[in-house]
Short mmCIF file of C-alpha atoms and ligand atoms in Angstrom, two decimals:
data_model
loop_
_atom_site.label_atom_id
_atom_site.label_comp_id
_atom_site.label_asym_id
_atom_site.label_seq_id
_atom_site.Cartn_x
_atom_site.Cartn_y
_atom_site.Cartn_z
CA MET A 185 105.93 110.25 84.30
CA ASN A 186 103.24 111.11 81.76
CA GLN A 187 100.59 113.45 83.22
CA HIS A 188 97.79 111.24 81.97
CA MET A 189 99.14 108.27 83.85
CA ARG A 190 99.01 110.01 87.21
CA PRO A 191 95.55 109.85 88.77
CA GLU A 192 94.25 113.06 90.36
CA PRO A 193 95.04 112.84 94.11
CA VAL A 194 92.06 112.46 96.45
CA PRO A 195 92.19 114.50 99.70
CA PHE A 196 92.15 112.48 102.95
CA ILE A 197 90.11 115.19 104.68
CA ASP A 198 88.74 118.02 102.53
CA ILE A 199 88.81 121.11 104.74
CA ALA A 200 88.95 123.32 101.62
CA ALA A 201 85.56 122.02 100.38
CA GLN A 202 83.96 123.05 103.65
CA ARG A 203 85.74 126.41 103.49
CA ARG A 204 84.21 126.98 100.03
CA ARG A 205 80.75 126.07 101.29
CA LEU A 206 80.95 128.43 104.29
CA GLY A 207 82.81 131.18 102.40
CA LYS A 208 81.47 134.57 103.31
CA SER A 209 79.79 133.56 106.58
CA ILE A 210 83.21 132.65 108.05
CA ASP A 211 84.89 135.70 106.52
CA ASP A 212 82.23 137.94 108.08
CA ALA A 213 82.48 136.23 111.47
CA VAL A 214 86.26 136.70 111.52
CA ALA A 215 85.91 140.32 110.33
CA ARG A 216 83.56 141.06 113.25
CA VAL A 217 86.26 139.91 115.69
CA LEU A 218 88.91 141.95 113.86
CA ASN A 219 86.64 144.98 114.29
CA HIS A 220 85.77 144.61 117.97
CA CYS A 221 89.31 143.47 118.91
CA GLN A 222 88.24 141.44 121.97
CA PHE A 223 90.55 138.60 121.03
CA ILE A 224 90.34 137.01 124.47
CA ASN A 225 86.96 136.42 126.18
CA GLY A 226 85.06 138.17 123.39
CA PRO A 227 81.29 137.83 123.06
CA GLU A 228 81.67 134.93 120.57
CA VAL A 229 83.15 132.72 123.30
CA THR A 230 80.04 133.02 125.48
CA ALA A 231 77.78 132.65 122.44
CA LEU A 232 79.59 129.47 121.35
CA GLU A 233 79.34 127.97 124.84
CA ALA A 234 75.59 128.59 124.81
CA ALA A 235 75.23 127.08 121.32
CA LEU A 236 77.23 123.99 122.32
CA ALA A 237 75.14 123.55 125.46
CA GLU A 238 71.99 123.73 123.34
CA PHE A 239 73.40 121.29 120.78
CA SER A 240 74.55 118.68 123.31
CA GLY A 241 72.03 119.09 126.11
CA ALA A 242 74.83 119.60 128.66
CA ARG A 243 74.17 122.13 131.44
CA HIS A 244 77.61 123.75 131.31
CA VAL A 245 80.12 124.14 128.51
CA VAL A 246 83.60 125.46 129.28
CA THR A 247 85.58 126.08 126.10
CA CYS A 248 89.35 125.77 126.31
CA ALA A 249 92.59 125.82 124.34
CA SER A 250 92.71 122.18 123.16
CA GLY A 251 91.29 118.73 123.67
CA THR A 252 94.33 117.81 125.71
CA ASP A 253 93.73 120.78 128.05
CA ALA A 254 90.06 119.76 128.29
CA LEU A 255 91.11 116.35 129.67
CA LEU A 256 93.84 117.80 131.87
CA MET A 257 91.64 120.52 133.36
CA VAL A 258 89.03 118.00 134.55
CA LEU A 259 91.73 115.83 136.13
CA MET A 260 93.24 118.93 137.81
CA ALA A 261 89.81 120.03 139.04
CA ARG A 262 89.34 116.64 140.71
CA ASN A 263 92.84 116.77 142.27
CA ILE A 264 94.11 113.73 140.41
CA GLY A 265 97.82 113.26 141.12
CA PRO A 266 100.62 110.98 142.31
CA GLY A 267 99.38 107.67 143.71
CA ASP A 268 96.15 107.79 141.72
CA ALA A 269 95.36 105.49 138.81
CA VAL A 270 93.26 106.52 135.83
CA LEU A 271 92.07 103.76 133.51
CA CYS A 272 92.17 104.46 129.78
CA PRO A 273 92.26 102.47 126.57
CA SER A 274 95.66 101.89 125.00
CA PHE A 275 94.35 101.96 121.43
CA THR A 276 93.77 105.74 121.24
CA PHE A 277 95.49 109.02 120.39
CA CYS A 278 98.28 109.61 122.92
CA ALA A 279 96.62 112.67 124.52
CA THR A 280 94.21 110.43 126.45
CA GLY A 281 96.94 108.88 128.60
CA GLU A 282 99.23 111.89 128.37
CA ALA A 283 96.80 114.12 130.27
CA VAL A 284 96.80 111.55 133.10
CA ALA A 285 100.59 111.29 133.21
CA LEU A 286 100.95 115.10 133.21
CA THR A 287 99.11 115.28 136.54
CA GLY A 288 101.60 112.84 138.09
CA ALA A 289 98.96 110.09 138.26
CA THR A 290 99.45 106.69 136.64
CA PRO A 291 97.59 105.79 133.46
CA VAL A 292 96.61 102.12 133.57
CA PHE A 293 96.02 100.86 130.04
CA VAL A 294 92.99 98.77 129.21
CA ASP A 295 92.21 96.71 126.09
CA VAL A 296 89.54 97.49 123.47
CA ASP A 297 86.84 95.48 121.77
CA GLU A 298 88.05 94.46 118.32
CA SER A 299 84.76 95.07 116.55
CA THR A 300 84.00 98.59 117.88
CA PHE A 301 87.59 99.74 118.68
CA ASN A 302 86.23 101.00 122.04
CA MET A 303 87.02 100.10 125.66
CA ASP A 304 86.61 96.43 126.59
CA THR A 305 84.72 96.40 129.88
CA ALA A 306 86.12 93.05 131.07
CA SER A 307 89.62 94.47 130.63
CA LEU A 308 88.52 97.62 132.51
CA THR A 309 87.53 95.50 135.51
CA ARG A 310 90.88 93.68 135.36
CA GLY A 311 92.69 97.02 135.05
CA VAL A 312 91.11 98.33 138.26
CA ALA A 313 92.35 95.21 140.07
CA THR A 314 95.80 95.61 138.52
CA ALA A 315 95.94 99.21 139.76
CA ARG A 316 95.05 98.15 143.32
CA GLN A 317 97.63 95.33 143.26
CA ARG A 318 100.23 97.97 142.44
CA GLY A 319 99.21 100.03 145.48
CA LEU A 320 97.55 102.74 143.39
CA THR A 321 94.16 104.30 144.11
CA PRO A 322 91.87 103.96 141.08
CA ARG A 323 90.05 107.29 140.79
CA ALA A 324 88.76 107.71 137.26
CA VAL A 325 88.14 106.05 133.92
CA ILE A 326 88.50 107.78 130.54
CA PRO A 327 86.49 105.98 127.87
CA VAL A 328 87.29 107.18 124.35
CA ASP A 329 84.63 107.40 121.61
CA LEU A 330 87.15 106.25 119.06
CA PHE A 331 86.90 107.10 115.37
CA GLY A 332 83.60 108.85 116.15
CA GLN A 333 81.57 106.04 117.69
CA ALA A 334 80.22 106.29 121.25
CA ALA A 335 81.78 103.82 123.70
CA ASP A 336 79.60 101.44 125.76
CA HIS A 337 78.80 104.11 128.35
CA ASP A 338 76.19 102.18 130.38
CA ALA A 339 78.51 99.24 130.97
CA ILE A 340 81.43 101.55 131.78
CA SER A 341 79.35 103.67 134.20
CA ALA A 342 78.16 100.55 136.00
CA ILE A 343 81.77 99.45 136.60
CA ALA A 344 82.81 103.01 137.51
CA GLU A 345 80.03 103.23 140.08
CA ALA A 346 80.87 99.85 141.61
CA GLU A 347 84.56 100.76 141.83
CA GLY A 348 84.12 104.37 143.00
CA LEU A 349 85.55 105.99 139.84
CA PHE A 350 84.34 109.08 138.04
CA VAL A 351 83.93 108.98 134.27
CA LEU A 352 85.65 111.51 132.02
CA ASP A 353 84.54 110.87 128.44
CA ASP A 354 87.17 111.60 125.78
CA ALA A 355 84.89 112.61 122.90
CA ALA A 356 87.64 114.39 120.93
CA GLN A 357 86.69 112.23 117.93
CA GLY A 358 83.07 111.51 118.84
CA PHE A 359 81.44 114.84 119.64
CA GLY A 360 78.13 114.94 117.76
CA ALA A 361 77.52 111.20 118.16
CA SER A 362 74.96 109.74 120.54
CA TYR A 363 74.53 106.81 122.88
CA LYS A 364 71.05 105.35 123.33
CA GLY A 365 69.51 108.61 122.18
CA ARG A 366 71.70 110.83 124.38
CA LYS A 367 74.25 113.12 122.79
CA LEU A 368 77.87 112.78 123.90
CA GLY A 369 78.56 115.59 126.37
CA THR A 370 75.90 114.39 128.79
CA LEU A 371 77.41 111.06 129.89
CA GLY A 372 79.68 110.66 132.91
CA LEU A 373 80.91 113.46 135.19
CA ALA A 374 82.40 115.41 132.29
CA THR A 375 83.17 115.13 128.58
CA ALA A 376 86.18 116.55 126.78
CA THR A 377 86.33 117.36 123.09
CA SER A 378 88.80 118.85 120.63
CA PHE A 379 88.30 121.36 117.82
CA PHE A 380 91.59 120.52 116.09
CA PRO A 381 90.94 121.17 112.36
CA ALA A 382 90.85 117.48 111.39
CA LYS A 383 88.21 116.53 114.00
CA PRO A 384 84.58 116.27 112.88
CA LEU A 385 83.87 119.73 114.36
CA GLY A 386 87.14 121.61 113.88
CA CYS A 387 88.22 125.24 114.07
CA PHE A 388 91.09 126.98 112.21
CA GLY A 389 93.68 126.29 114.89
CA ASP A 390 93.64 124.59 118.28
CA GLY A 391 90.61 124.51 120.54
CA GLY A 392 88.57 122.32 122.86
CA ALA A 393 85.65 122.20 125.25
CA ILE A 394 84.45 120.52 128.43
CA PHE A 395 80.82 119.55 129.02
CA THR A 396 79.35 118.86 132.46
CA ASP A 397 76.11 119.01 134.42
CA ASP A 398 78.03 119.55 137.68
CA ASP A 399 77.82 123.21 138.81
CA ALA A 400 80.77 123.06 141.21
CA LEU A 401 83.01 121.36 138.65
CA ALA A 402 82.11 123.98 136.02
CA ASP A 403 83.10 126.77 138.44
CA THR A 404 86.42 125.10 139.20
CA LEU A 405 87.12 124.58 135.49
CA ARG A 406 86.47 128.27 134.76
CA SER A 407 88.99 129.13 137.48
CA ILE A 408 91.61 126.66 136.19
CA ARG A 409 91.16 128.09 132.69
CA VAL A 410 92.58 131.40 133.96
CA HIS A 411 95.50 130.36 136.17
CA GLY A 412 93.33 129.30 139.09
CA GLN A 413 91.76 132.71 139.53
CA GLY A 414 89.55 133.25 142.60
CA SER A 415 86.82 135.84 143.15
CA ASP A 416 89.57 138.40 143.79
CA LYS A 417 91.40 138.36 140.48
CA TYR A 418 94.77 139.07 142.14
CA ASP A 419 94.45 136.16 144.56
CA ASN A 420 94.84 132.91 142.64
CA VAL A 421 93.35 130.11 144.71
CA ARG A 422 94.68 127.04 142.87
CA LEU A 423 97.04 126.07 140.06
CA GLY A 424 95.68 126.58 136.56
CA LEU A 425 96.62 127.15 132.95
CA THR A 426 96.37 129.63 130.12
CA GLY A 427 93.49 127.46 129.03
CA ARG A 428 91.20 129.75 127.04
CA LEU A 429 89.77 129.36 123.55
CA ASP A 430 90.51 132.41 121.33
CA THR A 431 87.56 134.58 120.30
CA MET A 432 88.55 134.11 116.64
CA GLN A 433 88.22 130.32 116.90
CA ALA A 434 84.88 130.69 118.71
CA ALA A 435 83.61 132.87 115.85
CA VAL A 436 84.65 130.22 113.31
CA LEU A 437 83.05 127.42 115.36
CA ILE A 438 79.72 129.25 115.67
CA GLU A 439 79.43 129.19 111.86
CA LYS A 440 80.61 125.58 111.54
CA LEU A 441 78.22 124.34 114.22
CA LYS A 442 75.31 125.56 112.09
CA ILE A 443 76.09 122.97 109.40
CA PHE A 444 77.41 120.25 111.71
CA GLU A 445 74.24 118.07 111.78
CA ASP A 446 74.10 118.22 108.00
CA GLU A 447 77.77 117.20 107.79
CA ILE A 448 77.21 114.32 110.22
CA ALA A 449 74.43 113.02 107.96
CA ALA A 450 76.75 113.29 104.93
CA ARG A 451 79.53 111.42 106.76
CA ASN A 452 77.08 108.64 107.59
CA GLU A 453 76.15 108.33 103.90
CA VAL A 454 79.84 108.08 103.00
CA ALA A 455 80.31 105.39 105.67
CA ASP A 456 77.31 103.42 104.35
CA ARG A 457 78.68 103.52 100.80
CA TYR A 458 82.07 102.26 102.01
CA SER A 459 80.45 99.45 103.97
CA ARG A 460 78.39 98.36 100.93
CA GLY A 461 81.40 98.58 98.60
CA LEU A 462 83.97 96.94 100.86
CA GLY A 463 82.09 94.78 103.37
CA ASN A 464 82.82 91.57 101.48
CA VAL A 465 86.59 92.09 101.09
CA VAL A 466 87.80 93.70 104.37
CA THR A 467 86.51 93.99 107.95
CA VAL A 468 84.48 97.20 107.93
CA PRO A 469 83.68 99.10 111.15
CA ARG A 470 80.65 97.96 113.11
CA LEU A 471 78.28 100.21 115.06
CA ALA A 472 77.22 98.70 118.37
CA SER A 473 73.49 98.76 119.08
CA GLY A 474 72.35 102.10 120.50
CA CYS A 475 75.51 103.85 119.25
CA THR A 476 75.88 106.36 116.44
CA SER A 477 79.10 107.65 114.92
CA VAL A 478 80.32 110.93 113.46
CA TRP A 479 82.96 108.97 111.52
CA ALA A 480 86.05 110.90 112.52
CA GLN A 481 87.82 108.08 110.68
CA TYR A 482 86.67 105.23 108.49
CA THR A 483 88.97 102.45 109.63
CA ILE A 484 89.10 99.01 108.05
CA ARG A 485 91.02 95.88 109.03
CA LEU A 486 92.98 94.09 106.34
CA PRO A 487 92.64 90.33 105.91
CA LYS A 488 95.43 88.14 107.33
CA GLY A 489 98.43 87.87 105.05
CA ILE A 490 97.93 91.26 103.33
CA ASP A 491 101.02 93.44 103.66
CA ARG A 492 99.76 96.78 104.96
CA ASP A 493 102.65 98.87 103.63
CA GLY A 494 102.27 97.34 100.18
CA PHE A 495 98.51 97.93 100.30
CA ALA A 496 99.02 101.61 101.24
CA ALA A 497 101.61 102.01 98.46
CA ALA A 498 99.21 100.49 95.89
CA LEU A 499 96.51 102.98 96.92
CA LYS A 500 98.97 105.87 96.89
CA ALA A 501 99.91 104.99 93.30
CA GLN A 502 96.22 105.47 92.46
CA GLY A 503 96.21 108.90 94.17
CA ILE A 504 94.42 107.58 97.26
CA PRO A 505 95.93 108.62 100.62
CA THR A 506 95.58 106.44 103.72
CA ALA A 507 96.60 106.85 107.36
CA ILE A 508 97.23 104.40 110.16
CA TYR A 509 95.57 105.18 113.47
CA TYR A 510 97.39 103.76 115.40
CA THR A 511 100.49 101.79 114.38
CA LYS A 512 101.46 101.66 118.05
CA SER A 513 99.00 101.48 120.92
CA MET A 514 99.97 103.72 123.85
CA HIS A 515 101.53 100.92 125.93
CA GLN A 516 103.84 100.16 122.97
CA GLN A 517 105.21 103.73 122.78
CA THR A 518 108.50 104.85 124.32
CA ALA A 519 107.04 107.43 126.71
CA TYR A 520 104.35 105.08 128.04
CA ARG A 521 105.77 101.57 128.01
CA ASP A 522 106.62 101.55 131.74
CA TYR A 523 103.03 102.25 132.84
CA PRO A 524 100.89 99.29 133.90
CA VAL A 525 98.54 97.42 131.59
CA ALA A 526 95.46 95.50 132.71
CA ASP A 527 96.08 91.92 133.76
CA GLY A 528 95.90 89.58 130.79
CA GLY A 529 97.63 92.08 128.51
CA LEU A 530 96.15 94.02 125.61
CA PRO A 531 96.05 91.53 122.71
CA ALA A 532 93.20 93.22 120.82
CA SER A 533 94.96 96.62 120.85
CA GLU A 534 98.13 94.97 119.55
CA ARG A 535 96.30 93.11 116.77
CA LEU A 536 94.48 96.28 115.70
CA SER A 537 97.73 98.24 115.64
CA ASP A 538 99.00 95.61 113.17
CA ASP A 539 96.09 95.46 110.74
CA VAL A 540 94.04 98.70 110.70
CA ILE A 541 94.18 101.37 108.03
CA SER A 542 91.97 104.44 107.55
CA LEU A 543 90.50 105.62 104.24
CA PRO A 544 89.62 109.16 103.10
CA MET A 545 86.56 110.34 105.06
CA HIS A 546 84.83 113.71 105.11
CA ALA A 547 81.40 115.19 104.49
CA TYR A 548 82.25 116.31 100.94
CA LEU A 549 83.43 112.99 99.49
CA ASP A 550 81.32 112.64 96.33
CA GLU A 551 80.12 109.30 95.01
CA ALA A 552 82.39 109.18 91.94
CA THR A 553 85.53 109.89 93.97
CA GLN A 554 84.50 107.41 96.61
CA GLU A 555 83.96 104.78 93.93
CA ARG A 556 87.59 105.30 92.89
CA VAL A 557 88.69 104.65 96.49
CA ILE A 558 86.55 101.50 96.67
CA GLN A 559 87.87 100.13 93.38
CA ALA A 560 91.47 100.92 94.38
CA VAL A 561 91.02 99.01 97.66
CA ARG A 562 89.47 96.04 95.89
CA SER A 563 92.19 95.85 93.25
CA ALA A 564 95.02 96.31 95.80
CA LEU A 565 93.68 93.27 97.68
CA GLN A 566 93.67 91.13 94.52
CA ALA A 567 97.22 92.09 93.54
C1 PLP B 100 92.69 114.76 119.07
C2 PLP B 100 92.49 113.97 120.30
C3 PLP B 100 92.78 114.50 121.58
C4 PLP B 100 93.51 115.80 121.79
O1 PLP B 100 93.00 116.91 121.19
P1 PLP B 100 93.94 118.19 120.90
O2 PLP B 100 92.95 119.27 120.63
O3 PLP B 100 94.78 117.84 119.72
O4 PLP B 100 94.75 118.46 122.11
C5 PLP B 100 92.49 113.74 122.69
N1 PLP B 100 91.94 112.51 122.57
C6 PLP B 100 91.67 111.96 121.37
C7 PLP B 100 91.06 110.60 121.32
C8 PLP B 100 91.95 112.67 120.19
O5 PLP B 100 91.69 112.10 119.01
#
């Protein structure tokens, strides 16, 4: 093919642009760790935890090895296990339900609201009843702040309180967003996040953190993070994990956190431009009142009758990458299909899995490039 006929490819997430912006500050931060050689539990880990506590308003921050470990560690700390049910949305990344299943407890899948992609509270109530009918003890609910937008935390907490559940917020995609003026990290018993590179606040490898205001829970989490260590380091008092965040990743995150608010503002501008450019041809994401988003993804729904594979291929031919989060909801996947779903089924999750598609989204998407994406979407729909 002629070079001139092939449009310059657009990155889906531009981690390199951020790397160029941070340049020397990251290089210096990493060099400091290479010099002091405290690769585990170095001073940057404590400094990052303090900075994250300040940023979110949470009393305790316990960094850990991944977002999945963050979820798992809270469930372990609360002795979740066989016979227990934990309610979670089905339309999410698999780690949400996986952490539950790893403890031996039963994930019970709940539907989502089609306009926000977040947990449907009527389905949550039905899911609790479904769990009880199956002889399980409902113990916890894991709302997910999907694609960066806060879930309806007040409504979920009210149900959790009435049903005797604790709330573990999965903010792996939503950290940095707020709900009715409160930053994620301060809602529910605990909040888990991920620093996987593609998340809104990512490191250069795997990482995660847990946020809580509960002193006893924070102590237990710090013990679980190091194999269940007790006050005598040779007498482990519970089961735990190798759950620590590396010093190197903490050093990187300290620098990235300094520009995070600025990046969130830039992501919101990108989202606004998409909504203005595409709102009359596809279903664009809607923010619920009182909720903000950090736009981990910009996910649209295609009109009925549009072939999604053909649409993605048409964009690809224009150099525009897309991704589908999620072609299968959790209850439709091989490893999870035998777990219960809330009474009434999960029709919204199934419809979304059929018609969503995500467009390039990051803080460094300039207007001209974004205009190319918008025009490519519009022309693919007319074809
Ligand atoms: C990424 C993600 C996780 C898991 O995070 P890892 O750091 O990859 O383990 C959990 N939940 C959701 C919703 C995610 O998007």
